PDB file of C-alpha atoms in Angstrom:
ATOM      1  CA  UNK G   1     112.435 101.482 140.604  1.00 51.00           C
ATOM      2  CA  UNK G   2     109.750 101.891 137.966  1.00 67.00           C
ATOM      3  CA  UNK G   3     109.624 104.942 135.720  1.00 88.00           C
ATOM      4  CA  UNK G   4     106.868 107.498 135.743  1.00 95.00           C
ATOM      5  CA  UNK G   5     105.843 109.908 133.021  1.00 97.00           C
ATOM      6  CA  UNK G   6     106.053 113.624 133.802  1.00 96.00           C
ATOM      7  CA  UNK G   7     103.162 115.431 132.132  1.00 94.00           C
ATOM      8  CA  UNK G   8     102.545 119.159 131.649  1.00 91.00           C
ATOM      9  CA  UNK G   9      99.031 120.227 132.551  1.00 89.00           C
ATOM     10  CA  UNK G  10      97.111 123.512 132.555  1.00 84.00           C
ATOM     11  CA  UNK G  11      94.568 122.975 135.356  1.00 83.00           C
ATOM     12  CA  UNK G  12      93.156 126.479 134.972  1.00 85.00           C
ATOM     13  CA  UNK G  13      93.793 129.437 132.651  1.00 84.00           C
ATOM     14  CA  UNK G  14      97.251 130.924 133.158  1.00 83.00           C
ATOM     15  CA  UNK G  15      98.503 128.135 135.413  1.00 86.00           C
ATOM     16  CA  UNK G  16     101.024 125.375 134.619  1.00 88.00           C
ATOM     17  CA  UNK G  17     101.655 122.250 136.682  1.00 92.00           C
ATOM     18  CA  UNK G  18     103.726 119.086 136.253  1.00 95.00           C
ATOM     19  CA  UNK G  19     102.004 115.849 137.289  1.00 95.00           C
ATOM     20  CA  UNK G  20     103.255 112.272 137.435  1.00 96.00           C
ATOM     21  CA  UNK G  21     101.445 109.586 135.448  1.00 96.00           C
ATOM     22  CA  UNK G  22     102.274 105.918 134.708  1.00 96.00           C
ATOM     23  CA  UNK G  23     105.020 105.239 132.173  1.00 97.00           C
ATOM     24  CA  UNK G  24     103.486 104.548 128.742  1.00 97.00           C
ATOM     25  CA  UNK G  25     102.873 101.043 127.415  1.00 95.00           C
ATOM     26  CA  UNK G  26     103.221 100.313 123.698  1.00 95.00           C
ATOM     27  CA  UNK G  27     102.262  97.613 121.231  1.00 95.00           C
ATOM     28  CA  UNK G  28     104.067  96.605 117.982  1.00 94.00           C
ATOM     29  CA  UNK G  29     104.025  99.389 115.434  1.00 94.00           C
ATOM     30  CA  UNK G  30     104.691 102.093 118.013  1.00 96.00           C
ATOM     31  CA  UNK G  31     107.696 103.499 119.874  1.00 98.00           C
ATOM     32  CA  UNK G  32     108.230 105.451 123.075  1.00 98.00           C
ATOM     33  CA  UNK G  33     109.985 108.766 122.504  1.00 98.00           C
ATOM     34  CA  UNK G  34     111.774 110.776 125.175  1.00 98.00           C
ATOM     35  CA  UNK G  35     110.725 114.329 124.382  1.00 98.00           C
ATOM     36  CA  UNK G  36     113.412 116.955 123.795  1.00 98.00           C
ATOM     37  CA  UNK G  37     111.300 119.793 122.389  1.00 97.00           C
ATOM     38  CA  UNK G  38     107.508 120.092 122.103  1.00 94.00           C
ATOM     39  CA  UNK G  39     106.632 123.370 120.369  1.00 90.00           C
ATOM     40  CA  UNK G  40     103.519 125.293 121.362  1.00 85.00           C
ATOM     41  CA  UNK G  41     100.939 125.520 118.592  1.00 79.00           C
ATOM     42  CA  UNK G  42      97.818 127.732 118.538  1.00 68.00           C
ATOM     43  CA  UNK G  43      95.891 125.121 120.520  1.00 70.00           C
ATOM     44  CA  UNK G  44      98.280 125.516 123.466  1.00 67.00           C
ATOM     45  CA  UNK G  45      97.973 129.286 123.606  1.00 73.00           C
ATOM     46  CA  UNK G  46      94.160 129.094 123.603  1.00 75.00           C
ATOM     47  CA  UNK G  47      94.135 126.525 126.418  1.00 76.00           C
ATOM     48  CA  UNK G  48      96.632 128.602 128.429  1.00 73.00           C
ATOM     49  CA  UNK G  49      94.683 131.842 128.092  1.00 75.00           C
ATOM     50  CA  UNK G  50      91.079 130.688 128.322  1.00 72.00           C
ATOM     51  CA  UNK G  51      90.851 126.865 128.597  1.00 72.00           C
ATOM     52  CA  UNK G  52      89.529 126.825 125.039  1.00 72.00           C
ATOM     53  CA  UNK G  53      89.818 123.131 124.083  1.00 69.00           C
ATOM     54  CA  UNK G  54      89.225 121.963 120.524  1.00 66.00           C
ATOM     55  CA  UNK G  55      88.447 118.235 120.685  1.00 64.00           C
ATOM     56  CA  UNK G  56      88.542 117.419 124.416  1.00 65.00           C
ATOM     57  CA  UNK G  57      88.673 119.110 127.819  1.00 65.00           C
ATOM     58  CA  UNK G  58      91.510 117.208 129.513  1.00 74.00           C
ATOM     59  CA  UNK G  59      94.256 119.623 130.637  1.00 77.00           C
ATOM     60  CA  UNK G  60      96.777 116.778 130.768  1.00 78.00           C
ATOM     61  CA  UNK G  61      96.458 116.136 127.032  1.00 81.00           C
ATOM     62  CA  UNK G  62      98.533 118.930 125.548  1.00 86.00           C
ATOM     63  CA  UNK G  63     100.686 119.321 122.439  1.00 86.00           C
ATOM     64  CA  UNK G  64     101.024 117.470 119.151  1.00 88.00           C
ATOM     65  CA  UNK G  65     104.359 118.643 117.720  1.00 91.00           C
ATOM     66  CA  UNK G  66     107.714 117.355 118.879  1.00 95.00           C
ATOM     67  CA  UNK G  67     111.160 115.891 118.507  1.00 98.00           C
ATOM     68  CA  UNK G  68     113.057 113.517 120.722  1.00 98.00           C
ATOM     69  CA  UNK G  69     115.026 110.323 121.172  1.00 99.00           C
ATOM     70  CA  UNK G  70     113.678 106.789 120.846  1.00 98.00           C
ATOM     71  CA  UNK G  71     113.517 105.241 124.329  1.00 98.00           C
ATOM     72  CA  UNK G  72     111.787 101.953 123.466  1.00 97.00           C
ATOM     73  CA  UNK G  73     110.979 100.254 120.151  1.00 97.00           C
ATOM     74  CA  UNK G  74     110.239  96.785 118.769  1.00 90.00           C
ATOM     75  CA  UNK G  75     113.339  94.828 117.702  1.00 86.00           C
ATOM     76  CA  UNK G  76     111.816  94.232 114.254  1.00 86.00           C
ATOM     77  CA  UNK G  77     111.663  97.969 113.503  1.00 91.00           C
ATOM     78  CA  UNK G  78     114.093  99.827 111.284  1.00 94.00           C
ATOM     79  CA  UNK G  79     114.442 102.332 114.125  1.00 97.00           C
ATOM     80  CA  UNK G  80     116.765 101.840 117.075  1.00 97.00           C
ATOM     81  CA  UNK G  81     116.869 103.002 120.669  1.00 98.00           C
ATOM     82  CA  UNK G  82     118.771 106.289 120.709  1.00 98.00           C
ATOM     83  CA  UNK G  83     117.688 107.458 117.252  1.00 98.00           C
ATOM     84  CA  UNK G  84     116.816 111.144 117.124  1.00 99.00           C
ATOM     85  CA  UNK G  85     113.430 111.582 115.458  1.00 98.00           C
ATOM     86  CA  UNK G  86     110.734 114.033 114.422  1.00 97.00           C
ATOM     87  CA  UNK G  87     107.276 112.916 115.524  1.00 96.00           C
ATOM     88  CA  UNK G  88     104.523 113.839 113.089  1.00 90.00           C
ATOM     89  CA  UNK G  89     101.131 114.127 114.744  1.00 86.00           C
ATOM     90  CA  UNK G  90      98.289 111.663 114.629  1.00 89.00           C
ATOM     91  CA  UNK G  91      98.026 107.905 114.172  1.00 92.00           C
ATOM     92  CA  UNK G  92      98.338 105.617 111.161  1.00 88.00           C
ATOM     93  CA  UNK G  93      95.995 102.676 110.495  1.00 91.00           C
ATOM     94  CA  UNK G  94      97.632 101.601 107.202  1.00 91.00           C
ATOM     95  CA  UNK G  95      94.265 100.549 105.753  1.00 94.00           C
ATOM     96  CA  UNK G  96      92.112 103.619 105.005  1.00 94.00           C
ATOM     97  CA  UNK G  97      92.114 105.489 101.670  1.00 95.00           C
ATOM     98  CA  UNK G  98      94.635 108.062 102.883  1.00 91.00           C
ATOM     99  CA  UNK G  99      97.074 105.477 104.233  1.00 91.00           C
ATOM    100  CA  UNK G 100      96.802 103.239 101.161  1.00 93.00           C
ATOM    101  CA  UNK G 101      97.538 106.206  98.904  1.00 92.00           C
ATOM    102  CA  UNK G 102     100.594 107.372 100.880  1.00 85.00           C
ATOM    103  CA  UNK G 103      98.965 110.585 102.036  1.00 83.00           C
ATOM    104  CA  UNK G 104      99.936 112.403 105.212  1.00 79.00           C
ATOM    105  CA  UNK G 105      99.062 110.424 108.382  1.00 79.00           C
ATOM    106  CA  UNK G 106      97.054 113.444 109.513  1.00 79.00           C
ATOM    107  CA  UNK G 107      94.378 112.379 106.987  1.00 86.00           C
ATOM    108  CA  UNK G 108      94.096 108.847 108.410  1.00 92.00           C
ATOM    109  CA  UNK G 109      90.619 107.761 109.513  1.00 94.00           C
ATOM    110  CA  UNK G 110      92.025 107.018 112.969  1.00 93.00           C
ATOM    111  CA  UNK G 111      92.477 110.775 113.428  1.00 89.00           C
ATOM    112  CA  UNK G 112      88.882 111.728 112.641  1.00 90.00           C
ATOM    113  CA  UNK G 113      86.744 112.208 115.785  1.00 87.00           C
ATOM    114  CA  UNK G 114      83.579 112.011 113.663  1.00 88.00           C
ATOM    115  CA  UNK G 115      84.560 108.460 112.691  1.00 91.00           C
ATOM    116  CA  UNK G 116      86.294 107.199 115.828  1.00 91.00           C
ATOM    117  CA  UNK G 117      84.694 109.316 118.545  1.00 88.00           C
ATOM    118  CA  UNK G 118      86.568 111.933 120.573  1.00 81.00           C
ATOM    119  CA  UNK G 119      88.044 109.416 123.053  1.00 82.00           C
ATOM    120  CA  UNK G 120      89.442 107.107 120.356  1.00 88.00           C
ATOM    121  CA  UNK G 121      90.652 109.536 117.692  1.00 88.00           C
ATOM    122  CA  UNK G 122      94.074 111.014 116.991  1.00 88.00           C
ATOM    123  CA  UNK G 123      96.393 111.339 119.987  1.00 88.00           C
ATOM    124  CA  UNK G 124      93.843 110.106 122.508  1.00 88.00           C
ATOM    125  CA  UNK G 125      93.355 107.134 120.222  1.00 91.00           C
ATOM    126  CA  UNK G 126      97.072 106.372 120.450  1.00 94.00           C
ATOM    127  CA  UNK G 127      96.679 105.877 124.202  1.00 94.00           C
ATOM    128  CA  UNK G 128      93.502 103.836 123.662  1.00 93.00           C
ATOM    129  CA  UNK G 129      95.059 101.504 121.076  1.00 94.00           C
ATOM    130  CA  UNK G 130      98.112 100.921 123.276  1.00 96.00           C
ATOM    131  CA  UNK G 131      96.094 100.435 126.495  1.00 95.00           C
ATOM    132  CA  UNK G 132      98.266 103.169 127.996  1.00 96.00           C
ATOM    133  CA  UNK G 133      97.412 105.635 130.750  1.00 92.00           C
ATOM    134  CA  UNK G 134      99.717 108.308 129.327  1.00 94.00           C
ATOM    135  CA  UNK G 135     101.954 109.160 126.380  1.00 94.00           C
ATOM    136  CA  UNK G 136      99.565 110.125 123.613  1.00 92.00           C
ATOM    137  CA  UNK G 137     100.484 113.787 123.599  1.00 91.00           C
ATOM    138  CA  UNK G 138     103.639 115.814 123.058  1.00 93.00           C
ATOM    139  CA  UNK G 139     103.994 117.788 126.278  1.00 93.00           C
ATOM    140  CA  UNK G 140     105.022 114.747 128.262  1.00 95.00           C
ATOM    141  CA  UNK G 141     108.478 113.430 129.144  1.00 97.00           C
ATOM    142  CA  UNK G 142     107.685 110.209 127.286  1.00 98.00           C
ATOM    143  CA  UNK G 143     105.252 110.018 124.394  1.00 97.00           C
ATOM    144  CA  UNK G 144     103.970 107.214 122.182  1.00 97.00           C
ATOM    145  CA  UNK G 145     104.431 107.564 118.430  1.00 96.00           C
ATOM    146  CA  UNK G 146     103.443 105.349 115.483  1.00 94.00           C
ATOM    147  CA  UNK G 147     106.535 104.148 113.601  1.00 95.00           C
ATOM    148  CA  UNK G 148     104.906 105.369 110.369  1.00 91.00           C
ATOM    149  CA  UNK G 149     104.937 108.927 111.807  1.00 92.00           C
ATOM    150  CA  UNK G 150     108.640 109.020 112.721  1.00 96.00           C
ATOM    151  CA  UNK G 151     111.426 110.563 110.655  1.00 95.00           C
ATOM    152  CA  UNK G 152     115.096 110.299 111.582  1.00 98.00           C
ATOM    153  CA  UNK G 153     116.835 113.623 112.149  1.00 98.00           C
ATOM    154  CA  UNK G 154     120.099 113.990 110.184  1.00 97.00           C
ATOM    155  CA  UNK G 155     123.205 114.209 112.361  1.00 97.00           C
ATOM    156  CA  UNK G 156     123.923 117.784 111.290  1.00 98.00           C
ATOM    157  CA  UNK G 157     120.452 119.078 112.225  1.00 97.00           C
ATOM    158  CA  UNK G 158     119.801 120.176 115.822  1.00 98.00           C
ATOM    159  CA  UNK G 159     116.649 119.311 117.770  1.00 98.00           C
ATOM    160  CA  UNK G 160     115.820 123.048 117.759  1.00 95.00           C
ATOM    161  CA  UNK G 161     115.796 123.245 113.975  1.00 94.00           C
ATOM    162  CA  UNK G 162     114.139 119.840 113.468  1.00 96.00           C
ATOM    163  CA  UNK G 163     111.286 120.919 115.744  1.00 94.00           C
ATOM    164  CA  UNK G 164     110.233 123.431 113.077  1.00 91.00           C
ATOM    165  CA  UNK G 165     109.356 120.573 110.715  1.00 89.00           C
ATOM    166  CA  UNK G 166     105.908 120.171 112.227  1.00 88.00           C
ATOM    167  CA  UNK G 167     103.412 123.045 112.012  1.00 86.00           C
ATOM    168  CA  UNK G 168     105.705 126.053 111.688  1.00 85.00           C
ATOM    169  CA  UNK G 169     107.600 124.871 108.589  1.00 88.00           C
ATOM    170  CA  UNK G 170     106.200 121.474 107.636  1.00 86.00           C
ATOM    171  CA  UNK G 171     102.715 122.741 106.760  1.00 88.00           C
ATOM    172  CA  UNK G 172     103.985 125.165 104.126  1.00 91.00           C
ATOM    173  CA  UNK G 173     106.579 122.763 102.759  1.00 91.00           C
ATOM    174  CA  UNK G 174     104.137 119.879 102.320  1.00 87.00           C
ATOM    175  CA  UNK G 175     101.462 122.135 100.814  1.00 90.00           C
ATOM    176  CA  UNK G 176     103.889 123.447  98.230  1.00 95.00           C
ATOM    177  CA  UNK G 177     104.953 119.877  97.451  1.00 91.00           C
ATOM    178  CA  UNK G 178     101.299 119.115  96.649  1.00 88.00           C
ATOM    179  CA  UNK G 179     100.960 122.340  94.599  1.00 93.00           C
ATOM    180  CA  UNK G 180     104.232 121.520  92.808  1.00 96.00           C
ATOM    181  CA  UNK G 181     105.590 125.045  93.254  1.00 97.00           C
ATOM    182  CA  UNK G 182     108.498 125.588  90.865  1.00 97.00           C
ATOM    183  CA  UNK G 183     111.174 128.218  90.240  1.00 98.00           C
ATOM    184  CA  UNK G 184     109.603 131.278  88.677  1.00 97.00           C
ATOM    185  CA  UNK G 185     106.117 130.626  90.084  1.00 98.00           C
ATOM    186  CA  UNK G 186     104.415 133.346  92.129  1.00 98.00           C
ATOM    187  CA  UNK G 187     103.117 132.399  95.581  1.00 97.00           C
ATOM    188  CA  UNK G 188     100.555 134.690  97.224  1.00 96.00           C
ATOM    189  CA  UNK G 189     100.491 134.443 101.022  1.00 94.00           C
ATOM    190  CA  UNK G 190      97.773 136.219 102.996  1.00 90.00           C
ATOM    191  CA  UNK G 191      98.401 136.858 106.692  1.00 88.00           C
ATOM    192  CA  UNK G 192     101.920 136.383 108.013  1.00 87.00           C
ATOM    193  CA  UNK G 193     101.817 134.213 111.114  1.00 87.00           C
ATOM    194  CA  UNK G 194     104.189 131.411 112.073  1.00 85.00           C
ATOM    195  CA  UNK G 195     102.699 128.932 109.573  1.00 88.00           C
ATOM    196  CA  UNK G 196     102.724 131.522 106.776  1.00 92.00           C
ATOM    197  CA  UNK G 197     106.405 132.222 107.485  1.00 92.00           C
ATOM    198  CA  UNK G 198     106.983 128.545 106.705  1.00 92.00           C
ATOM    199  CA  UNK G 199     105.285 129.136 103.345  1.00 94.00           C
ATOM    200  CA  UNK G 200     107.588 132.102 102.688  1.00 96.00           C
ATOM    201  CA  UNK G 201     110.693 130.042 103.491  1.00 94.00           C
ATOM    202  CA  UNK G 202     109.477 127.110 101.357  1.00 95.00           C
ATOM    203  CA  UNK G 203     108.666 129.324  98.376  1.00 97.00           C
ATOM    204  CA  UNK G 204     112.019 131.105  98.497  1.00 97.00           C
ATOM    205  CA  UNK G 205     113.747 127.707  98.786  1.00 96.00           C
ATOM    206  CA  UNK G 206     112.008 126.750  95.522  1.00 97.00           C
ATOM    207  CA  UNK G 207     113.133 130.007  93.887  1.00 98.00           C
ATOM    208  CA  UNK G 208     109.552 131.195  93.558  1.00 98.00           C
ATOM    209  CA  UNK G 209     108.436 134.823  93.772  1.00 97.00           C
ATOM    210  CA  UNK G 210     106.634 135.648  97.029  1.00 97.00           C
ATOM    211  CA  UNK G 211     103.864 138.191  97.503  1.00 96.00           C
ATOM    212  CA  UNK G 212     103.116 138.354 101.247  1.00 93.00           C
ATOM    213  CA  UNK G 213     100.217 140.419 102.561  1.00 90.00           C
TER     214      UNK G 213
END
């Protein structure tokens, strides 16, 4: 019996449904991840409350953060079926300026709708490049992820804690890496939402002084 992919959809404001779509197909350089946790970012709350879509208007294409277990991967990869992984959003061409300079995959040209077009950029582009009818987004039982965007979760870290490594904690941590925040520095944080709390945690981890407004 062939597998299907269970997908969360918001067909109208304030209404959730689960729909069945074809199991994802993948090409070399990508893996299929069985989703364990897909956190809700600001985009999800806007779609839920008012169908306010940012880059597209497809209610089946929801979520970009997530953690899970590798379900299918190329034998030549350093990853294995069963590995627990964090999935960082977006795609990775390996050729643009950002990719060549080891910048975050979120800066890759493949994630820019002004360059690729809305239907071929970012997570929708993942489905397009894999000729897949599902799997590009996080709020699905099975999602497609570029190998370059996967990070193995240490054995002593739970899925629940690893899931924070995307927007809620990862944004602040990576920004402070770029800023080279050091012990004794002062970090000013304006507006304390879930992303800013990640900045607070990251700054305290670096033994910096925090001023939070």
